[in-house]
Coordinates of C-alpha atoms and ligand atoms in Angstrom, one line a residue:
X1 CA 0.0 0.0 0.0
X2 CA 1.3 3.4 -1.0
X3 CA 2.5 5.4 2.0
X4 CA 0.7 8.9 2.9
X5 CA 2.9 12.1 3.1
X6 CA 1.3 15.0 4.7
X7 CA 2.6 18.4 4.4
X8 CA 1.4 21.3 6.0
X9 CA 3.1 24.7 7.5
X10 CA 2.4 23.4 11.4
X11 CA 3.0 20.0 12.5
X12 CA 1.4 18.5 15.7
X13 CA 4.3 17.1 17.4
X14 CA 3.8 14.6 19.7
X15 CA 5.6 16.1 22.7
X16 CA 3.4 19.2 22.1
X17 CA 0.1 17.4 22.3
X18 CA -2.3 17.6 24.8
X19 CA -2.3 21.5 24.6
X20 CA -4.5 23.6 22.3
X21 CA -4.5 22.9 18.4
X22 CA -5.5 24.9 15.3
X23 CA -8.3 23.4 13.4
X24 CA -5.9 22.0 10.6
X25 CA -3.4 20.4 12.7
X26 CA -6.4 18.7 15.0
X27 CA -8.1 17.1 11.7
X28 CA -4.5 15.6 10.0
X29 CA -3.8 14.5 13.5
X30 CA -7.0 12.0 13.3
X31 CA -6.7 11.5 9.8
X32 CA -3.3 10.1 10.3
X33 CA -4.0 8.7 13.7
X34 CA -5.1 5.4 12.5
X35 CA -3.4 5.3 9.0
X36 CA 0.2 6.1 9.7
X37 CA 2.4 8.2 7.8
X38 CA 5.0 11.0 7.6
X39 CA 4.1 14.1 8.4
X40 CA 6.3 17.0 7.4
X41 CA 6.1 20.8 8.0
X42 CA 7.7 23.7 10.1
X43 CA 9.1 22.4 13.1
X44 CA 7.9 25.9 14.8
X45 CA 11.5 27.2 15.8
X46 CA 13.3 29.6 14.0
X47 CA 16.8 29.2 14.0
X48 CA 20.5 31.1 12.4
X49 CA 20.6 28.8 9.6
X50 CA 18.2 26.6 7.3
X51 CA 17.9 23.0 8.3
X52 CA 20.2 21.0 6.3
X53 CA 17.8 18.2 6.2
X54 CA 14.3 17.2 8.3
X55 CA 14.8 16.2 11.7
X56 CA 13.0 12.8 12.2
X57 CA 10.5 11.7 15.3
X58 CA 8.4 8.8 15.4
X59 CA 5.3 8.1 18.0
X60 CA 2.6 6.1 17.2
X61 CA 3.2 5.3 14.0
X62 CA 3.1 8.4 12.7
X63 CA 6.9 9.8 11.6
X64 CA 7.0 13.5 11.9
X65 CA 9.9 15.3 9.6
X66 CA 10.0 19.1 10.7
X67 CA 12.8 21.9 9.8
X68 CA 13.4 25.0 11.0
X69 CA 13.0 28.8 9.6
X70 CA 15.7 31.3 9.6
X71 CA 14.2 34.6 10.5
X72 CA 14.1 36.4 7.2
X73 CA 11.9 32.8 6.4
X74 CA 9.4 33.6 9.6
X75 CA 9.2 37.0 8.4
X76 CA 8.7 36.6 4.6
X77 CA 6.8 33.7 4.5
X78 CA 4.9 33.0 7.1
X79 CA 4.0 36.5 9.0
X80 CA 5.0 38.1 5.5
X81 CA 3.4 36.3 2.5
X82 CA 1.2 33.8 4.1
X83 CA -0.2 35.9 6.5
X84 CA -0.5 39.2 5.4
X85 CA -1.2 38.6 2.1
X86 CA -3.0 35.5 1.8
X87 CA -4.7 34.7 4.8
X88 CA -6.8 38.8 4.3
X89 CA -7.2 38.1 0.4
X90 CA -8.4 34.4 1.0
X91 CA -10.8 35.5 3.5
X92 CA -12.2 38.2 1.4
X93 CA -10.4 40.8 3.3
X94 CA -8.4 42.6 0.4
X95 CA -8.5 46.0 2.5
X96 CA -5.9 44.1 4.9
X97 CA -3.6 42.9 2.6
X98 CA -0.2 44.2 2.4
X99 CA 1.8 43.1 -0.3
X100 CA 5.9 43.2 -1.0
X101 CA 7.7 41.9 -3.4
X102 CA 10.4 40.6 -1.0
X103 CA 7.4 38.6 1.1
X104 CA 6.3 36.7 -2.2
X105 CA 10.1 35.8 -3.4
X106 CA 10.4 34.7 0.6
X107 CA 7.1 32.6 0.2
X108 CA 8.4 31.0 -3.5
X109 CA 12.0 30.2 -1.2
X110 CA 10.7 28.4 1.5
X111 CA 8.1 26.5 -1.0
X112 CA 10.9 25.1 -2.9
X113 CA 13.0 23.9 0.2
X114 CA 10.4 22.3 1.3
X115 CA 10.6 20.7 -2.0
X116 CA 14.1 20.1 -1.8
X117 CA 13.6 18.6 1.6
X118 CA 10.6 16.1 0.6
X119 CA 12.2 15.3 -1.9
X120 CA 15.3 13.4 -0.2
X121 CA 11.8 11.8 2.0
X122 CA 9.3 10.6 -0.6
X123 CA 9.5 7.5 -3.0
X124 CA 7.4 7.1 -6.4
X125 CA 4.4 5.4 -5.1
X126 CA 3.9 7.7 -1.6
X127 CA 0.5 9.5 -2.2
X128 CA 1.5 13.4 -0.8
X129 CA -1.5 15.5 0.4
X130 CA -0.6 19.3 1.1
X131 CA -2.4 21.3 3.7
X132 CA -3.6 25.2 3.2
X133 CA -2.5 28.5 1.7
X134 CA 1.7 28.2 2.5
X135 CA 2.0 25.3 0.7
X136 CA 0.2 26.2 -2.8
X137 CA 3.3 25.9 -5.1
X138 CA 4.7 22.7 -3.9
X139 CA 3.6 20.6 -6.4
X140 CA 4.8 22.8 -9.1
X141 CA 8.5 22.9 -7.5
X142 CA 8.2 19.3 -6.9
X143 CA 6.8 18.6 -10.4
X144 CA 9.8 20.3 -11.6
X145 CA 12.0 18.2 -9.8
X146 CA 10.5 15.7 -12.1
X147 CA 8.2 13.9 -9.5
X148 CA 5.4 12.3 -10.6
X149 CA 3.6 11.1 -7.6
X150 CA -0.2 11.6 -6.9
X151 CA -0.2 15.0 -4.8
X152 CA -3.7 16.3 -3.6
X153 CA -3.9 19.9 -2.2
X154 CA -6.7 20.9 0.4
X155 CA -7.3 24.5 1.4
X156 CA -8.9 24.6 5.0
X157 CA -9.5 28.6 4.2
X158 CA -12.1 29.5 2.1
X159 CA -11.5 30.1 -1.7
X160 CA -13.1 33.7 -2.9
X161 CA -14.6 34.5 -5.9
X162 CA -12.1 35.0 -9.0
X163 CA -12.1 38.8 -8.8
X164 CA -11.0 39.3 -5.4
X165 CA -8.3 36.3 -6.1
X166 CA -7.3 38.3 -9.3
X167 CA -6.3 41.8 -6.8
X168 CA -3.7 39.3 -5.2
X169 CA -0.3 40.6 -7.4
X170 CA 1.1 37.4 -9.6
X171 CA -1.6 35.3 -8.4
X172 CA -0.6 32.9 -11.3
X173 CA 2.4 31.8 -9.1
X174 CA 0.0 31.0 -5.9
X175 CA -3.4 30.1 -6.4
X176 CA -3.1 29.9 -10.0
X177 CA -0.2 27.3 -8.8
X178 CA -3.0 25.1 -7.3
X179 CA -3.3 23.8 -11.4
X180 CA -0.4 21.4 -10.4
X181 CA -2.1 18.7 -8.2
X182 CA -3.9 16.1 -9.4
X183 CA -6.9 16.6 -6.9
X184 CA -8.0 20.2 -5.1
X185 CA -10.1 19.8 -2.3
X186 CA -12.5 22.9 -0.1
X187 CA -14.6 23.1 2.2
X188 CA -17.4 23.8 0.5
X189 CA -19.3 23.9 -2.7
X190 CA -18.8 27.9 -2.8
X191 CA -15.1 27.5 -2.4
X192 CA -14.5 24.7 -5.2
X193 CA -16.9 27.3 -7.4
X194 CA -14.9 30.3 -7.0
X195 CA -12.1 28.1 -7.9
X196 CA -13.0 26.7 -11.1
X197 CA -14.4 29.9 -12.3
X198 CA -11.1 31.1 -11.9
X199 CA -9.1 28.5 -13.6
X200 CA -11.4 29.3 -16.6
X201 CA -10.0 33.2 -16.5
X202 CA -6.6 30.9 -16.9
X203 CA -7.9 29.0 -20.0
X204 CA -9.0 26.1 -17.8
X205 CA -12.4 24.0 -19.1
X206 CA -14.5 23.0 -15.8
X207 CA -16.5 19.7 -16.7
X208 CA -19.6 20.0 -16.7
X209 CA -20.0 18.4 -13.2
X210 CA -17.8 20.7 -11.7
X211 CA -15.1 18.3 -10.7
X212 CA -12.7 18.7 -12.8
X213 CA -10.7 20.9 -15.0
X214 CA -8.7 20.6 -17.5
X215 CA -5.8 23.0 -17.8
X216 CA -2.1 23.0 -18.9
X217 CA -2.5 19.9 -20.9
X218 CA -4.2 18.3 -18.0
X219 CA -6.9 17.8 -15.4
X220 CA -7.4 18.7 -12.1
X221 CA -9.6 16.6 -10.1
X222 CA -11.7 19.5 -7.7
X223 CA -13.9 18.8 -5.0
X224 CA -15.8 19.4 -1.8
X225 CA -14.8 17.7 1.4
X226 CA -16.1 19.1 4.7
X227 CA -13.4 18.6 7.9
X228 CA -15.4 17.2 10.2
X229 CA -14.5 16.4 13.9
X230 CA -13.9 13.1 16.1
X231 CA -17.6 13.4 16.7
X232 CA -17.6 10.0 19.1
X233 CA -14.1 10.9 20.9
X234 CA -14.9 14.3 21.8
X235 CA -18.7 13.7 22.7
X236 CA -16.5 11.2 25.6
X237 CA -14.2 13.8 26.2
X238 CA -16.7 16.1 27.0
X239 CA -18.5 13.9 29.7
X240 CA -15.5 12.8 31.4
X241 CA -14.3 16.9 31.1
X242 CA -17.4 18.1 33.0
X243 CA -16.7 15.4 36.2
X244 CA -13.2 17.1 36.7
X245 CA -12.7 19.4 39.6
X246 CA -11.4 22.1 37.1
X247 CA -14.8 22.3 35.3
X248 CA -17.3 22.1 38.5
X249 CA -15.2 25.0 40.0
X250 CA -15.9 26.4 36.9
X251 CA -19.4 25.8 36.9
X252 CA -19.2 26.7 40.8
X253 CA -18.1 30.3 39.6
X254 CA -21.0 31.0 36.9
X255 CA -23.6 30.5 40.6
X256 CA -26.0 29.3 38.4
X257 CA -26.2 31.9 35.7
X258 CA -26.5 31.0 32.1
X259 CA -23.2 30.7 30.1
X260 CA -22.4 31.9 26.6
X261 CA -19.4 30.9 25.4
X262 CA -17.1 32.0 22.1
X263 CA -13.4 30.4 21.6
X264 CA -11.6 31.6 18.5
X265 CA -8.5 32.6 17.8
X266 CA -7.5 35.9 18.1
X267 CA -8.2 36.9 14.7
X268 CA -9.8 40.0 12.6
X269 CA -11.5 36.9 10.5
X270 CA -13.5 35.7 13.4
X271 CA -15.8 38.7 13.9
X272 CA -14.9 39.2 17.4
X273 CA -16.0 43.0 18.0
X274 CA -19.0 42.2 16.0
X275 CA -20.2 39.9 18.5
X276 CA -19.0 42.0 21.2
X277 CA -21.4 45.1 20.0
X278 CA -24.2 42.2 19.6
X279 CA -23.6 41.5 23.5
X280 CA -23.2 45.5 24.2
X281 CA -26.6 45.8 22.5
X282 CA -28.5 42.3 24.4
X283 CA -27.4 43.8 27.8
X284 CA -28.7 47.1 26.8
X285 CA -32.1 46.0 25.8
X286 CA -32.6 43.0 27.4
X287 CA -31.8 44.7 31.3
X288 CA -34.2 41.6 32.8
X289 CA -31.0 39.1 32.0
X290 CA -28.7 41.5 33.9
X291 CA -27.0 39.1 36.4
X292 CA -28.4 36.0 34.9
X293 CA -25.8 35.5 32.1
X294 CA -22.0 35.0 31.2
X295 CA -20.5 35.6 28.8
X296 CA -16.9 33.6 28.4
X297 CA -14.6 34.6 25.2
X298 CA -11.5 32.2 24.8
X299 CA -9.4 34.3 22.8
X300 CA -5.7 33.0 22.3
X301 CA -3.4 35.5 20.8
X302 CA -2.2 34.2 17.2
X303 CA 0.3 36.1 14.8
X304 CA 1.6 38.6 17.1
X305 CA 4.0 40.0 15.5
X306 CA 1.6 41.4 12.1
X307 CA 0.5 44.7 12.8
X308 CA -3.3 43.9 11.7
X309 CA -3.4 41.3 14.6
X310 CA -2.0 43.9 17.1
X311 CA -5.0 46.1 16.0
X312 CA -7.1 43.9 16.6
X313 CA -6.2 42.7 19.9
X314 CA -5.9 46.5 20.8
X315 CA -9.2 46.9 19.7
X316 CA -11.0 43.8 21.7
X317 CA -9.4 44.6 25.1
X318 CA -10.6 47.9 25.0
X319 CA -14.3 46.8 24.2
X320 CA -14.5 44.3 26.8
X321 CA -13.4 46.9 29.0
X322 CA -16.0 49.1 27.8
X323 CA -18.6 46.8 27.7
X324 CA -17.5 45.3 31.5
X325 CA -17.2 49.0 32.9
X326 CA -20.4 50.3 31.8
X327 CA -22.7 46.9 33.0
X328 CA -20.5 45.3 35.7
X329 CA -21.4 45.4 39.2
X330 CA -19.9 44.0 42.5
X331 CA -21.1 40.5 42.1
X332 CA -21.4 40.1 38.6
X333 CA -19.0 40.7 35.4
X334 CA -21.2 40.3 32.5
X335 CA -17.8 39.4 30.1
X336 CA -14.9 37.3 31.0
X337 CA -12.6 38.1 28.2
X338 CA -9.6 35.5 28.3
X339 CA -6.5 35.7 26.1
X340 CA -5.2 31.9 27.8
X341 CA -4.7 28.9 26.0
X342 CA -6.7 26.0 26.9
X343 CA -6.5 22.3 26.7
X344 CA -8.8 20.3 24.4
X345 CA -10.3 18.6 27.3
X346 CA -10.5 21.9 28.9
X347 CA -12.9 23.4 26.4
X348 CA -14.6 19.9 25.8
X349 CA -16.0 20.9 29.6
X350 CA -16.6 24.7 28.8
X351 CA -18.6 23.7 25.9
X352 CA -20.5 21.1 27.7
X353 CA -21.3 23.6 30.4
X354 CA -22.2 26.3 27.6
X355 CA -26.3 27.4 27.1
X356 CA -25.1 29.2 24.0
X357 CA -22.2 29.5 21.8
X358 CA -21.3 32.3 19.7
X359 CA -19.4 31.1 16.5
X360 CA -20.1 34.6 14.7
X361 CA -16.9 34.9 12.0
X362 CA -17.0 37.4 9.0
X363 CA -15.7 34.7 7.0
X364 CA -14.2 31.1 7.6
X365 CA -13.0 27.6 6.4
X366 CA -14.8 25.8 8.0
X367 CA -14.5 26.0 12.0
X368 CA -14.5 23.4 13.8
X369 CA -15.6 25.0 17.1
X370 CA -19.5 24.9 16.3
X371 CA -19.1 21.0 15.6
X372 CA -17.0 20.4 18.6
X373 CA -19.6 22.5 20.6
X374 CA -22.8 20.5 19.4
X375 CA -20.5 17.5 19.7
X376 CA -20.1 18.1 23.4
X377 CA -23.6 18.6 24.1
X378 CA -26.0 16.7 26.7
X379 CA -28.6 15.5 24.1
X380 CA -30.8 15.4 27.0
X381 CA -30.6 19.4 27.6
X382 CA -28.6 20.7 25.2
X383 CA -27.3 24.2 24.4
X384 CA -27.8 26.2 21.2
X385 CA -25.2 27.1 18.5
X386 CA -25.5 30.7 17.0
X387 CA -23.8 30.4 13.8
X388 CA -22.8 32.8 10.9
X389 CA -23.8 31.9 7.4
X390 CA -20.1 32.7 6.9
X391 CA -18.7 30.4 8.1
X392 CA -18.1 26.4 6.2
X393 CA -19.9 25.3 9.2
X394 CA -23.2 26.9 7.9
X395 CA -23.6 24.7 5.1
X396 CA -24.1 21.9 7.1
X397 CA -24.6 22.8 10.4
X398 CA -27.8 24.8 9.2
X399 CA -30.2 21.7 10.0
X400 CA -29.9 23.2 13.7
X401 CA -27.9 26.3 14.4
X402 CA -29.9 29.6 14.6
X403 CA -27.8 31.2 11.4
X404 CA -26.7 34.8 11.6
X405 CA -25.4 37.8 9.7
X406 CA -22.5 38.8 12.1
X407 CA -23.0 42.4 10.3
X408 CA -26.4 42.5 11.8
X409 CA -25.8 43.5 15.3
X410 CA -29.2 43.7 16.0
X411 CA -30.8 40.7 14.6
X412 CA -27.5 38.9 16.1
X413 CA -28.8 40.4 19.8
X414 CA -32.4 39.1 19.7
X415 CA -31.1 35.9 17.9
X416 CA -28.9 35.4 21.2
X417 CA -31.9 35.9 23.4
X418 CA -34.3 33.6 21.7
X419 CA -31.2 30.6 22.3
X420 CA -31.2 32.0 25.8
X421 CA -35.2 31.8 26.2
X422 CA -35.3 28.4 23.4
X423 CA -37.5 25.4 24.8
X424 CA -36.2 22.5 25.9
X425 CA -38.2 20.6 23.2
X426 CA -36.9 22.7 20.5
X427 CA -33.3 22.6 21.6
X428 CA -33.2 18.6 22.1
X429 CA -34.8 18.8 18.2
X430 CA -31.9 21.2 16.7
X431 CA -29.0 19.1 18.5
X432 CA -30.2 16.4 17.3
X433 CA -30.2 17.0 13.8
X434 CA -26.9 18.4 13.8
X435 CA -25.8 15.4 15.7
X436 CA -27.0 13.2 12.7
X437 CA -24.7 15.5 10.2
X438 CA -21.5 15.0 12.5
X439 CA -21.9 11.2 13.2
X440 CA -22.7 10.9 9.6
X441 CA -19.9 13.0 8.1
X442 CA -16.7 13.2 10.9
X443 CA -13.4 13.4 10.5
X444 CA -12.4 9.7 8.8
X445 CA -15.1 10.2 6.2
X446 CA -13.1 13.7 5.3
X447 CA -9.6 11.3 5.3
X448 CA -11.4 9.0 3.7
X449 CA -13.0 10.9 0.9
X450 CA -9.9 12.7 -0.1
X451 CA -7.8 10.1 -0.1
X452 CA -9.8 7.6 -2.4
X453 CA -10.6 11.1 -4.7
X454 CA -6.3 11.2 -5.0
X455 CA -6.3 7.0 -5.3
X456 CA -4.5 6.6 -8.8
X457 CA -6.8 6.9 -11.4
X458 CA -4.7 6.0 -14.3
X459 CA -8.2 5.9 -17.2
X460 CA -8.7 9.9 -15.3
X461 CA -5.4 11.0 -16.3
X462 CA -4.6 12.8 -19.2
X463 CA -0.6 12.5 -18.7
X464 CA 0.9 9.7 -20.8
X465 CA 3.2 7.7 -18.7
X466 CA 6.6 8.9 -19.8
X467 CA 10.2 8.0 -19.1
X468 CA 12.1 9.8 -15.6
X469 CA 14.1 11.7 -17.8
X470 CA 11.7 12.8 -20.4
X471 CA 9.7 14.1 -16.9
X472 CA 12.7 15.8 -16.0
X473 CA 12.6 18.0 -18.9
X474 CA 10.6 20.4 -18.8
X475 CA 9.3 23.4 -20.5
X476 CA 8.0 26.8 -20.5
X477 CA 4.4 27.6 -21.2
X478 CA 3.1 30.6 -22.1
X479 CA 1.8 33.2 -19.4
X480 CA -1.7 32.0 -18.7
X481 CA -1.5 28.2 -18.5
X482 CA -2.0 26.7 -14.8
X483 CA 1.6 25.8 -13.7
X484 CA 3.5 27.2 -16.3
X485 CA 5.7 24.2 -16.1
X486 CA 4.9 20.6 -17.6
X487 CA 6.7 18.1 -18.8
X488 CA 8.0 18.0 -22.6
X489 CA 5.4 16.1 -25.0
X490 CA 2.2 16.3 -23.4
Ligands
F6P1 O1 -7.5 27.7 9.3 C1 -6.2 27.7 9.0 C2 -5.3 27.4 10.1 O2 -4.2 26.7 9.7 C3 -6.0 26.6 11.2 O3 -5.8 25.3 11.1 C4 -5.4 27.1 12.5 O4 -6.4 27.3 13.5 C5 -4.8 28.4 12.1 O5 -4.9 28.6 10.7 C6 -3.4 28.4 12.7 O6 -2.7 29.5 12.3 P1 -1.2 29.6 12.6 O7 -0.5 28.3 12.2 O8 -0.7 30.8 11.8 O9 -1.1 29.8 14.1

């Protein structure tokens, strides 16, 4: 059986678990739980020199590879490139971006070390699948190299319509990049949509059922595979969570007031001071629920060192200051406003203990919160989910969550009283229904999915099978073709 490669910007190491995880390095973490691998990426230190080669851990069967950055790396591609280009432009946030030249050459570097370095790791028949927006060249570098394995590609952000992709400078060498895999996978149907509608502005041909393009002298497979969660897992986790001492004196703290919780990354993306004027506006005109409710918002600081994020966290301390100054009194804070990092198990308990989550982003992947939320639920008396129509979530979480504009401060107030005042009845019914989506789809069916889309296909392929060094040459293609690269003859 082929082996599975994983590559992706942050790696879970396994002497790091147990602590908090971003959504992308929780769901390759399950995926390659049970499956094995090698799973290579940024070993999170930055250090005076580039690696010379991966260093190599094994646990579980899993064999983590991980090198470091230099600083100039960190700062390029990663808080540079990746983050200040990138992350605002893929989450429809052009206003944000701020784009150098120097950022984008830094981004192209550490793409095609990464290349160099997989390259001394991976044999013909290892299937590779590359995580999210720092890796979207790699296949290109790596098909230059003259490597010919199946690679799939699977963007946990969301992909925005062709127009906004178009105000990222030389998107040809990024997104349009993404024309190099064999298989592109989203989050949702939107995303794969954008993305085919913009490899036609490159000359690409969608099929006519959408999955597939053909571009370059060849097709990319595209297609939608929601991350799900360890629905089962963290349903357990939850119970066992809520028996801990750390959770009853939690609950002990709340003296039987309601609790809302939101946990999100600190993050201009999540609409954090959207919700926070939402909650400004329920205490204001809802005064009968003064001293009956809490309000806990997890908030980890992420990318400290871009100026947006500084902002931002500027910006949300001085609102929940606001917001805690004008309705506080001596026995009650209406808003506990935490910057700490907590563990999974940790917020497993919050959630379970939660009457109302707030999962409110301007725009997102995915976000795995809401499903970890209903997942932690008591189906007996459960809480309710309050959940943009931004976010991936939306598209199937909708069966249950009360969906909201996170523009609409208003509606997004009396939406959080009506989960506040909801019927037991009615609640039991939503969680329910949602609970049918997350056992149906969790996070093996995502592994699942993807990897039997990426399975060789030979009869699918367009490439002829050609010798390694007819692959190795390679030549130009004009300006407007997907990778710019393929090999000579076909
Ligand atoms: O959504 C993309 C993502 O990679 C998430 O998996 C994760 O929560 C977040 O970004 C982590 O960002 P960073 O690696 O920059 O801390």
């Amino acid at each position: 059986m082929s082996r599975i490669v994983v590559v992706s910007n942050r790696v879970a190491l396994p002497q790091r678990s147990g602590g908090a995880a971003g959504g992308l390095a929780v769901a390759v973490n399950a995926a390659l739980k049970d499956r094995g691998g090698i799973w290579f990426g940024w070993s999170g230190r930055i250090a005076p020199d580039p690696s010379d080669a991966p260093q190599v851990t094994k646990h579980a069967g899993i064999t983590y590879a991980v090198v470091d950055l230099t600083n100039e790396d960190y700062q390029e591609y990663y808080n540079g490139f990746a983050n200040r280009v990138l992350w605002p432009v893929l989450h429809y946030r052009v206003d944000l971006s701020e784009f150098y030249r120097s950022d984008l050459s830094g981004y192209i570097r550490v793409n095609r070390q990464f290349a160099d370095h997989l390259e001394k790791i991976i044999r013909p028949d290892d299937i590779l699948w590359i995580h999210d927006y720092h890796m979207m060249p790699l296949a290109k570098y790596l098909r230059e190299r003259g490597h010919r394995n199946r690679i799939g590609f699977f963007l946990h952000i969301p992909m925005p319509p062709a127009d906004l992709i178009q105000a990222l400078p030389q998107h040809g060498d990024t997104v349009g990049a993404l024309a190099s895999y064999d298989l592109v996978g989203f989050q949702t149907e939107g995303d794969r949509e954008n993305f085919a509608r913009y490899l036609e502005t490159r000359g690409g041909q969608t099929t006519p059922d959408g999955t597939g393009c053909d571009i370059g002298g060849r097709r990319v497979k595209l297609g939608t595979f929601p991350v799900g969660i360890e629905t089962r897992p963290f349903a357990r986790r939850a119970r066992h969570a809520a028996r801990t001492n750390f959770i009853k004196s939690f609950h002990d703290s709340l003296s039987g007031r309601k609790l809302i919780i939101g946990v999100d990354r600190l993050d201009y993306s999540k609409g954090i001071p959207n919700r926070l004027d939402a909650y400004e506006h329920f205490l204001r005109t809802a005064p009968e629920w003064h001293d009956r409710v809490t309000y806990v918002q997890i908030t980890p600081k992420s990318r400290i060192d871009v100026p947006e994020y500084q902002e931002m966290d500027r910006y949300v301390s001085h609102k929940a200051g606001q917001i805690n100054g004008a309705y506080s009194d001596v026995s009650w804070t209406p808003l506990r406003y935490v910057n700490r990092t907590y563990s999974r198990s940790a917020l497993a308990g919050f959630y379970r203990r939660a009457n109302v989550a707030l999962v409110t982003p301007l725009r997102d992947g995915m976000n795995l919160v809401a499903k970890e939320f209903v997942a932690a639920q008591d189906p007996a008396d459960p809480g309710v989910l309050l959940l943009s129509q931004f976010a991936g979530a939306a598209s199937e979480m909708r069966t249950g969550a009360l969906i909201v504009n996170p523009h609409d401060t208003e509606g997004l107030a009396a939406n959080l009283r009506r989960a506040l005042e909801m019927p037991l009845a009615e609640r039991r019914d939503r969680h329910a229904r949602m609970m049918r989506v997350l056992e149906a789809r969790d996070i093996d069916r995502w592994a699942e999915e993807f990897l039997a889309a990426l399975a060789p296909e030979e009869e699918t392929r367009r490439e002829v099978a050609l010798p390694r060094a007819a692959v190795r040459s390679v030549v130009r293609l004009p300006v407007g073709w997907g990778s710019g690269l393929v090999p000579r003859g076909v």
